PDB file of C-alpha atoms and ligand atoms in Angstrom:
ATOM      1  CA  MET A   1     -30.238  -0.319   0.895  1.00 95.00           C
ATOM      2  CA  ALA A   2     -27.505  -2.424  -0.620  1.00 97.00           C
ATOM      3  CA  GLU A   3     -26.047  -4.855   1.892  1.00 98.00           C
ATOM      4  CA  PHE A   4     -23.223  -7.343   1.570  1.00 98.00           C
ATOM      5  CA  ASP A   5     -22.090 -10.111   3.865  1.00 98.00           C
ATOM      6  CA  ALA A   6     -18.332  -9.856   3.460  1.00 97.00           C
ATOM      7  CA  SER A   7     -17.943 -13.591   4.007  1.00 97.00           C
ATOM      8  CA  LYS A   8     -20.081 -14.263   0.891  1.00 98.00           C
ATOM      9  CA  ILE A   9     -18.270 -12.055  -1.635  1.00 97.00           C
ATOM     10  CA  SER A  10     -14.890 -12.520  -3.275  1.00 96.00           C
ATOM     11  CA  TRP A  11     -11.758 -10.623  -2.242  1.00 93.00           C
ATOM     12  CA  GLN A  12     -11.898  -8.862  -5.616  1.00 94.00           C
ATOM     13  CA  ASP A  13     -15.386  -7.527  -4.878  1.00 96.00           C
ATOM     14  CA  GLN A  14     -14.370  -6.569  -1.333  1.00 96.00           C
ATOM     15  CA  TYR A  15     -11.404  -4.738  -2.878  1.00 94.00           C
ATOM     16  CA  LYS A  16     -13.727  -2.802  -5.193  1.00 95.00           C
ATOM     17  CA  LEU A  17     -15.975  -1.862  -2.278  1.00 97.00           C
ATOM     18  CA  MET A  18     -12.997  -0.763  -0.144  1.00 96.00           C
ATOM     19  CA  ILE A  19     -11.277   1.415  -2.747  1.00 96.00           C
ATOM     20  CA  GLY A  20     -14.570   2.902  -3.939  1.00 97.00           C
ATOM     21  CA  THR A  21     -15.727   3.652  -0.414  1.00 97.00           C
ATOM     22  CA  VAL A  22     -12.693   4.857   1.511  1.00 98.00           C
ATOM     23  CA  THR A  23     -11.951   7.942  -0.586  1.00 97.00           C
ATOM     24  CA  PRO A  24     -10.097  10.115  -1.286  1.00 97.00           C
ATOM     25  CA  ARG A  25      -6.904   8.406  -0.164  1.00 98.00           C
ATOM     26  CA  PRO A  26      -3.571  10.227   0.099  1.00 98.00           C
ATOM     27  CA  ILE A  27      -0.778   8.673  -1.937  1.00 98.00           C
ATOM     28  CA  ALA A  28       2.640   7.787  -0.520  1.00 98.00           C
ATOM     29  CA  LEU A  29       5.407   7.445  -3.065  1.00 98.00           C
ATOM     30  CA  VAL A  30       7.843   5.245  -1.149  1.00 98.00           C
ATOM     31  CA  THR A  31      11.533   4.868  -1.903  1.00 98.00           C
ATOM     32  CA  THR A  32      13.413   1.893  -0.504  1.00 98.00           C
ATOM     33  CA  LEU A  33      16.825   0.334  -0.924  1.00 97.00           C
ATOM     34  CA  GLY A  34      17.454  -3.319  -1.728  1.00 95.00           C
ATOM     35  CA  PRO A  35      20.469  -5.400  -2.675  1.00 93.00           C
ATOM     36  CA  ASP A  36      19.964  -4.363  -6.331  1.00 89.00           C
ATOM     37  CA  GLY A  37      19.582  -0.657  -5.660  1.00 93.00           C
ATOM     38  CA  PRO A  38      16.784   1.838  -4.983  1.00 95.00           C
ATOM     39  CA  ASN A  39      13.100   1.392  -5.757  1.00 95.00           C
ATOM     40  CA  ALA A  40      10.017   3.623  -5.778  1.00 97.00           C
ATOM     41  CA  ALA A  41       6.328   2.705  -5.718  1.00 97.00           C
ATOM     42  CA  PRO A  42       3.045   4.469  -4.828  1.00 98.00           C
ATOM     43  CA  PHE A  43       0.648   3.265  -2.119  1.00 98.00           C
ATOM     44  CA  SER A  44      -2.764   4.748  -1.324  1.00 98.00           C
ATOM     45  CA  PHE A  45      -3.545   2.490   1.612  1.00 98.00           C
ATOM     46  CA  PHE A  46      -1.603   5.164   3.480  1.00 98.00           C
ATOM     47  CA  ASN A  47      -1.998   7.535   6.376  1.00 98.00           C
ATOM     48  CA  ALA A  48      -0.480   9.271   9.398  1.00 98.00           C
ATOM     49  CA  VAL A  49      -1.001   7.364  12.638  1.00 98.00           C
ATOM     50  CA  GLY A  50       0.516   9.516  15.390  1.00 98.00           C
ATOM     51  CA  SER A  51       2.796  12.360  16.342  1.00 98.00           C
ATOM     52  CA  ASP A  52       5.074  11.452  19.292  1.00 97.00           C
ATOM     53  CA  PRO A  53       7.057  10.317  17.482  1.00 98.00           C
ATOM     54  CA  ALA A  54       5.597  11.190  14.081  1.00 98.00           C
ATOM     55  CA  MET A  55       4.398   7.872  12.634  1.00 98.00           C
ATOM     56  CA  LEU A  56       3.070   6.731   9.264  1.00 98.00           C
ATOM     57  CA  MET A  57       1.658   3.547   7.822  1.00 98.00           C
ATOM     58  CA  PHE A  58       1.095   2.150   4.374  1.00 98.00           C
ATOM     59  CA  SER A  59      -0.195  -1.243   3.362  1.00 98.00           C
ATOM     60  CA  VAL A  60       1.262  -3.426   0.622  1.00 98.00           C
ATOM     61  CA  GLY A  61      -0.590  -6.388  -0.872  1.00 96.00           C
ATOM     62  CA  ASP A  62       1.357  -9.329  -2.308  1.00 94.00           C
ATOM     63  CA  LYS A  63       1.504  -9.767  -6.053  1.00 88.00           C
ATOM     64  CA  THR A  64       0.678 -13.329  -7.073  1.00 81.00           C
ATOM     65  CA  GLY A  65       2.863 -15.515  -4.963  1.00 80.00           C
ATOM     66  CA  SER A  66       5.478 -13.032  -3.786  1.00 90.00           C
ATOM     67  CA  ALA A  67       6.027  -9.855  -1.824  1.00 93.00           C
ATOM     68  CA  LYS A  68       6.323  -6.590  -3.748  1.00 94.00           C
ATOM     69  CA  ASP A  69       9.799  -5.076  -4.077  1.00 93.00           C
ATOM     70  CA  THR A  70       9.014  -2.389  -1.499  1.00 96.00           C
ATOM     71  CA  VAL A  71       8.401  -4.967   1.230  1.00 97.00           C
ATOM     72  CA  ARG A  72      11.369  -7.116   0.190  1.00 96.00           C
ATOM     73  CA  ASN A  73      13.612  -4.064   0.327  1.00 96.00           C
ATOM     74  CA  ILE A  74      12.328  -2.830   3.691  1.00 98.00           C
ATOM     75  CA  ARG A  75      12.971  -6.300   5.117  1.00 97.00           C
ATOM     76  CA  ALA A  76      16.569  -5.982   3.816  1.00 97.00           C
ATOM     77  CA  THR A  77      17.065  -2.316   4.759  1.00 98.00           C
ATOM     78  CA  PRO A  78      14.513  -1.286   7.413  1.00 98.00           C
ATOM     79  CA  GLU A  79      14.263   2.332   6.273  1.00 98.00           C
ATOM     80  CA  PHE A  80      12.248   4.184   3.628  1.00 99.00           C
ATOM     81  CA  VAL A  81      11.273   7.650   2.428  1.00 98.00           C
ATOM     82  CA  VAL A  82       7.603   8.613   2.022  1.00 99.00           C
ATOM     83  CA  HIS A  83       6.923  11.354  -0.545  1.00 98.00           C
ATOM     84  CA  ILE A  84       3.598  13.096  -0.964  1.00 98.00           C
ATOM     85  CA  VAL A  85       2.351  12.858  -4.542  1.00 98.00           C
ATOM     86  CA  SER A  86       1.533  16.300  -5.913  1.00 98.00           C
ATOM     87  CA  ASP A  87      -0.273  17.153  -9.125  1.00 98.00           C
ATOM     88  CA  ALA A  88       3.109  18.105 -10.616  1.00 98.00           C
ATOM     89  CA  ILE A  89       4.598  14.612 -10.236  1.00 98.00           C
ATOM     90  CA  LYS A  90       1.523  12.468 -10.876  1.00 98.00           C
ATOM     91  CA  GLU A  91       2.647  11.128 -14.269  1.00 98.00           C
ATOM     92  CA  GLN A  92       6.053  10.113 -12.891  1.00 98.00           C
ATOM     93  CA  MET A  93       4.357   8.470  -9.899  1.00 98.00           C
ATOM     94  CA  ASN A  94       2.284   6.451 -12.354  1.00 97.00           C
ATOM     95  CA  VAL A  95       5.444   5.147 -14.053  1.00 97.00           C
ATOM     96  CA  CYS A  96       6.673   3.974 -10.626  1.00 97.00           C
ATOM     97  CA  ALA A  97       3.531   1.804 -10.315  1.00 95.00           C
ATOM     98  CA  VAL A  98       4.449  -0.279 -13.381  1.00 94.00           C
ATOM     99  CA  ASP A  99       5.207  -3.859 -12.388  1.00 87.00           C
ATOM    100  CA  TYR A 100       8.846  -3.910 -13.483  1.00 86.00           C
ATOM    101  CA  PRO A 101      10.952  -6.990 -12.622  1.00 83.00           C
ATOM    102  CA  TYR A 102      12.822  -6.930  -9.299  1.00 78.00           C
ATOM    103  CA  GLY A 103      15.914  -4.761  -9.477  1.00 77.00           C
ATOM    104  CA  VAL A 104      14.634  -2.337 -12.144  1.00 83.00           C
ATOM    105  CA  ASN A 105      15.098   1.238 -10.946  1.00 89.00           C
ATOM    106  CA  GLU A 106      11.643   2.844 -11.371  1.00 90.00           C
ATOM    107  CA  ILE A 107      13.053   6.131 -10.146  1.00 95.00           C
ATOM    108  CA  GLU A 108      15.224   6.405 -13.262  1.00 94.00           C
ATOM    109  CA  LYS A 109      12.455   5.101 -15.540  1.00 95.00           C
ATOM    110  CA  ALA A 110      10.179   7.866 -14.236  1.00 97.00           C
ATOM    111  CA  GLY A 111      12.820  10.531 -14.821  1.00 97.00           C
ATOM    112  CA  PHE A 112      12.979  11.554 -11.176  1.00 98.00           C
ATOM    113  CA  THR A 113      16.093  13.121  -9.646  1.00 98.00           C
ATOM    114  CA  THR A 114      17.320  11.676  -6.356  1.00 98.00           C
ATOM    115  CA  ALA A 115      19.385  13.119  -3.531  1.00 98.00           C
ATOM    116  CA  PRO A 116      20.909  11.335  -0.555  1.00 98.00           C
ATOM    117  CA  SER A 117      18.701  11.276   2.527  1.00 98.00           C
ATOM    118  CA  CYS A 118      20.012  12.756   5.774  1.00 98.00           C
ATOM    119  CA  LYS A 119      19.293   9.936   8.238  1.00 98.00           C
ATOM    120  CA  VAL A 120      18.339   6.880   6.188  1.00 98.00           C
ATOM    121  CA  ARG A 121      19.988   4.960   3.355  1.00 98.00           C
ATOM    122  CA  PRO A 122      17.236   5.015   0.662  1.00 98.00           C
ATOM    123  CA  PRO A 123      17.474   8.179  -1.466  1.00 98.00           C
ATOM    124  CA  ARG A 124      14.779  10.841  -1.613  1.00 98.00           C
ATOM    125  CA  ILE A 125      13.055  12.196  -4.714  1.00 98.00           C
ATOM    126  CA  VAL A 126      13.899  15.833  -5.247  1.00 98.00           C
ATOM    127  CA  GLU A 127      10.801  16.706  -7.342  1.00 98.00           C
ATOM    128  CA  ALA A 128       8.390  15.635  -4.555  1.00 98.00           C
ATOM    129  CA  PRO A 129       7.205  18.649  -2.508  1.00 98.00           C
ATOM    130  CA  VAL A 130       7.492  16.661   0.727  1.00 98.00           C
ATOM    131  CA  ALA A 131       9.821  13.807   1.651  1.00 98.00           C
ATOM    132  CA  MET A 132       9.684  12.118   5.056  1.00 99.00           C
ATOM    133  CA  GLU A 133      12.619   9.907   5.978  1.00 99.00           C
ATOM    134  CA  CYS A 134      11.380   6.969   8.042  1.00 99.00           C
ATOM    135  CA  ARG A 135      12.797   4.136  10.100  1.00 98.00           C
ATOM    136  CA  LEU A 136      10.786   0.929  10.162  1.00 98.00           C
ATOM    137  CA  MET A 137       8.892   0.400  13.422  1.00 98.00           C
ATOM    138  CA  GLN A 138       6.964  -2.742  12.549  1.00 98.00           C
ATOM    139  CA  ILE A 139       5.527  -4.740   9.667  1.00 98.00           C
ATOM    140  CA  VAL A 140       2.176  -6.307  10.529  1.00 98.00           C
ATOM    141  CA  ASP A 141       1.145  -9.129   8.197  1.00 96.00           C
ATOM    142  CA  LEU A 142      -2.646  -9.254   7.935  1.00 96.00           C
ATOM    143  CA  GLY A 143      -5.342 -11.054   5.990  1.00 93.00           C
ATOM    144  CA  ARG A 144      -5.571 -13.990   3.626  1.00 89.00           C
ATOM    145  CA  LYS A 145      -4.362 -12.135   0.501  1.00 83.00           C
ATOM    146  CA  PRO A 146      -2.083 -11.036   2.511  1.00 92.00           C
ATOM    147  CA  TYR A 147      -1.262  -7.380   3.179  1.00 96.00           C
ATOM    148  CA  HIS A 148       1.889  -6.156   4.905  1.00 98.00           C
ATOM    149  CA  VAL A 149       1.149  -3.022   6.914  1.00 98.00           C
ATOM    150  CA  VAL A 150       4.366  -1.077   7.272  1.00 98.00           C
ATOM    151  CA  PHE A 151       4.674   1.333  10.210  1.00 98.00           C
ATOM    152  CA  GLY A 152       7.491   3.874  10.232  1.00 98.00           C
ATOM    153  CA  GLU A 153       8.800   6.621  12.452  1.00 98.00           C
ATOM    154  CA  VAL A 154       9.511   9.874  10.614  1.00 99.00           C
ATOM    155  CA  VAL A 155      13.049  10.909  11.505  1.00 98.00           C
ATOM    156  CA  TYR A 156      13.558  13.769   9.021  1.00 98.00           C
ATOM    157  CA  PHE A 157      11.184  16.041   7.087  1.00 98.00           C
ATOM    158  CA  HIS A 158      12.028  17.800   3.783  1.00 98.00           C
ATOM    159  CA  TYR A 159       9.732  20.463   2.256  1.00 98.00           C
ATOM    160  CA  HIS A 160      10.112  22.565  -0.862  1.00 98.00           C
ATOM    161  CA  ASP A 161      10.466  26.275  -0.089  1.00 98.00           C
ATOM    162  CA  GLY A 162       7.307  28.166   0.871  1.00 98.00           C
ATOM    163  CA  ILE A 163       5.305  25.184   2.146  1.00 98.00           C
ATOM    164  CA  VAL A 164       5.952  25.409   5.929  1.00 98.00           C
ATOM    165  CA  ASN A 165       5.939  28.683   7.908  1.00 98.00           C
ATOM    166  CA  ASP A 166       7.944  29.444  11.057  1.00 98.00           C
ATOM    167  CA  ARG A 167       5.079  28.126  13.231  1.00 98.00           C
ATOM    168  CA  PHE A 168       5.196  24.739  11.457  1.00 98.00           C
ATOM    169  CA  HIS A 169       1.914  25.372   9.651  1.00 98.00           C
ATOM    170  CA  VAL A 170       1.855  23.599   6.317  1.00 98.00           C
ATOM    171  CA  ASP A 171       0.330  25.301   3.267  1.00 97.00           C
ATOM    172  CA  ILE A 172      -1.292  22.316   1.613  1.00 96.00           C
ATOM    173  CA  GLY A 173      -2.213  24.446  -1.395  1.00 97.00           C
ATOM    174  CA  ARG A 174       1.493  24.657  -2.118  1.00 97.00           C
ATOM    175  CA  ILE A 175       1.883  20.889  -1.777  1.00 98.00           C
ATOM    176  CA  ASN A 176      -1.115  20.489  -4.097  1.00 98.00           C
ATOM    177  CA  PRO A 177      -1.483  16.770  -3.379  1.00 98.00           C
ATOM    178  CA  ILE A 178      -3.634  14.449  -5.417  1.00 98.00           C
ATOM    179  CA  GLY A 179      -5.845  11.780  -3.858  1.00 98.00           C
ATOM    180  CA  ARG A 180      -6.723   8.333  -5.133  1.00 98.00           C
ATOM    181  CA  LEU A 181     -10.318   7.454  -5.913  1.00 97.00           C
ATOM    182  CA  ALA A 182     -11.560   4.148  -7.303  1.00 94.00           C
ATOM    183  CA  GLY A 183     -11.072   2.419 -10.588  1.00 82.00           C
ATOM    184  CA  LYS A 184      -8.118   2.190 -12.898  1.00 78.00           C
ATOM    185  CA  GLY A 185      -7.563   5.913 -13.271  1.00 92.00           C
ATOM    186  CA  GLY A 186      -9.595   7.816 -10.668  1.00 97.00           C
ATOM    187  CA  TYR A 187      -7.881  10.691  -8.838  1.00 98.00           C
ATOM    188  CA  THR A 188      -8.887  13.999  -7.262  1.00 98.00           C
ATOM    189  CA  ARG A 189      -7.282  17.379  -6.539  1.00 97.00           C
ATOM    190  CA  ILE A 190      -7.881  19.598  -3.500  1.00 96.00           C
ATOM    191  CA  THR A 191      -9.330  22.491  -5.482  1.00 95.00           C
ATOM    192  CA  ASP A 192     -12.618  22.773  -3.539  1.00 96.00           C
ATOM    193  CA  ARG A 193     -11.552  23.275   0.070  1.00 95.00           C
ATOM    194  CA  PHE A 194     -13.614  24.724   2.928  1.00 97.00           C
ATOM    195  CA  GLU A 195     -13.123  25.388   6.632  1.00 95.00           C
ATOM    196  CA  MET A 196     -15.241  24.211   9.532  1.00 97.00           C
ATOM    197  CA  PRO A 197     -13.736  25.159  12.920  1.00 95.00           C
ATOM    198  CA  ARG A 198     -14.189  22.699  15.792  1.00 95.00           C
ATOM    199  CA  LEU A 199     -17.160  23.528  18.054  1.00 94.00           C
ATOM    200  CA  PRO A 200     -16.451  24.534  21.655  1.00 91.00           C
ATOM    201  CA  LEU A 201     -18.498  22.444  24.116  1.00 88.00           C
ATOM    202  CA  GLU A 202     -20.372  25.566  25.439  1.00 83.00           C
ATOM    203  CA  ARG A 203     -21.835  26.310  21.998  1.00 77.00           C
ATOM    204  CA  VAL A 204     -23.144  22.787  21.540  1.00 80.00           C
ATOM    205  CA  ALA A 205     -24.557  22.684  25.086  1.00 74.00           C
ATOM    206  CA  GLU A 206     -26.589  25.936  24.488  1.00 68.00           C
ATOM    207  CA  SER A 207     -28.463  24.699  21.426  1.00 66.00           C
TER     208      SER A 207
HETATM  209  C1  FMN B   1      -2.121   5.550  -7.037  1.00 87.07           C
HETATM  210  C2  FMN B   1      -1.723   4.130  -6.731  1.00 87.07           C
HETATM  211  C3  FMN B   1      -1.944   3.623  -5.472  1.00 87.07           C
HETATM  212  C4  FMN B   1      -1.563   2.312  -5.151  1.00 87.07           C
HETATM  213  N1  FMN B   1      -1.782   1.858  -3.880  1.00 87.07           N
HETATM  214  C5  FMN B   1      -1.384   0.619  -3.554  1.00 87.07           C
HETATM  215  C6  FMN B   1      -1.541   0.162  -2.207  1.00 87.07           C
HETATM  216  O1  FMN B   1      -2.029   0.867  -1.318  1.00 87.07           O
HETATM  217  N2  FMN B   1      -1.092  -1.102  -1.908  1.00 87.07           N
HETATM  218  C7  FMN B   1      -0.510  -1.895  -2.866  1.00 87.07           C
HETATM  219  O2  FMN B   1      -0.126  -3.008  -2.534  1.00 87.07           O
HETATM  220  N3  FMN B   1      -0.350  -1.480  -4.134  1.00 87.07           N
HETATM  221  C8  FMN B   1      -0.751  -0.237  -4.489  1.00 87.07           C
HETATM  222  N4  FMN B   1      -0.549   0.206  -5.773  1.00 87.07           N
HETATM  223  C9  FMN B   1       0.141  -0.663  -6.739  1.00 87.07           C
HETATM  224  C10 FMN B   1       1.663  -0.606  -6.557  1.00 87.07           C
HETATM  225  O3  FMN B   1       2.149   0.727  -6.682  1.00 87.07           O
HETATM  226  C11 FMN B   1       2.343  -1.496  -7.619  1.00 87.07           C
HETATM  227  O4  FMN B   1       1.986  -2.836  -7.364  1.00 87.07           O
HETATM  228  C12 FMN B   1       3.844  -1.352  -7.693  1.00 87.07           C
HETATM  229  O5  FMN B   1       4.314  -1.985  -8.863  1.00 87.07           O
HETATM  230  C13 FMN B   1       4.560  -1.979  -6.522  1.00 87.07           C
HETATM  231  O6  FMN B   1       5.927  -1.736  -6.726  1.00 87.07           O
HETATM  232  P1  FMN B   1       7.100  -2.550  -6.062  1.00 87.07           P
HETATM  233  O7  FMN B   1       6.963  -3.999  -6.485  1.00 87.07           O
HETATM  234  O8  FMN B   1       8.308  -1.865  -6.648  1.00 87.07           O
HETATM  235  O9  FMN B   1       7.012  -2.384  -4.566  1.00 87.07           O
HETATM  236  C14 FMN B   1      -0.954   1.495  -6.137  1.00 87.07           C
HETATM  237  C15 FMN B   1      -0.749   1.998  -7.428  1.00 87.07           C
HETATM  238  C16 FMN B   1      -1.136   3.311  -7.727  1.00 87.07           C
HETATM  239  C17 FMN B   1      -0.908   3.851  -9.107  1.00 87.07           C
END
């Protein structure tokens, strides 16, 4: 057994344990709008949190001494678009993670095409297979580092053709998302999927 008292290890070591342990993580590529224009950045502390209404969260740590552009922009314009990062756009996503100075448009640097959103002001990225327009619900500031956990309500969904059927079932093979693992460059694809239907209570009770 390896055991660690969290109060006795540094935040850097706790970070390594967290990102190496909670895997694979989906990646949100988030566009926002600030006074100097649009911005895009990826976040893997990300997940869905509910469905009435549809709600998402992602968590943004500060860079030394100041909030990241995404948080600054959402405080200025409380709307954002969450895109799912597919294998096809992974390199461009990686460009969006470069720590450019405030006001630099990472969307252009990455070579992405944007289109106006339907219900929010930040633009959406056309090359992303899924774009979810969100209105800010709440930012929860947590921890000593600190992290800003952004909760949003999805107000509009965009999918590339062929991903969603008429019963709202999503073909995740056609999204082909990548997941974040640990380390500087660790990612995974969803190329080894399997199914395990939920067990009805009667079947469990019999055995
Ligand atoms: C795959 C990936 C996942 C990331 N996840 C997070 C995250 O969950 N939280 C975070 O604060 N930074 C995360 N980052 C780093 C940010 O993307 C990076 O700091 C970015 O420059 C922030 O941009 P901004 O200042 O334009 O908001 C991640 C980077 C990559 C490449």
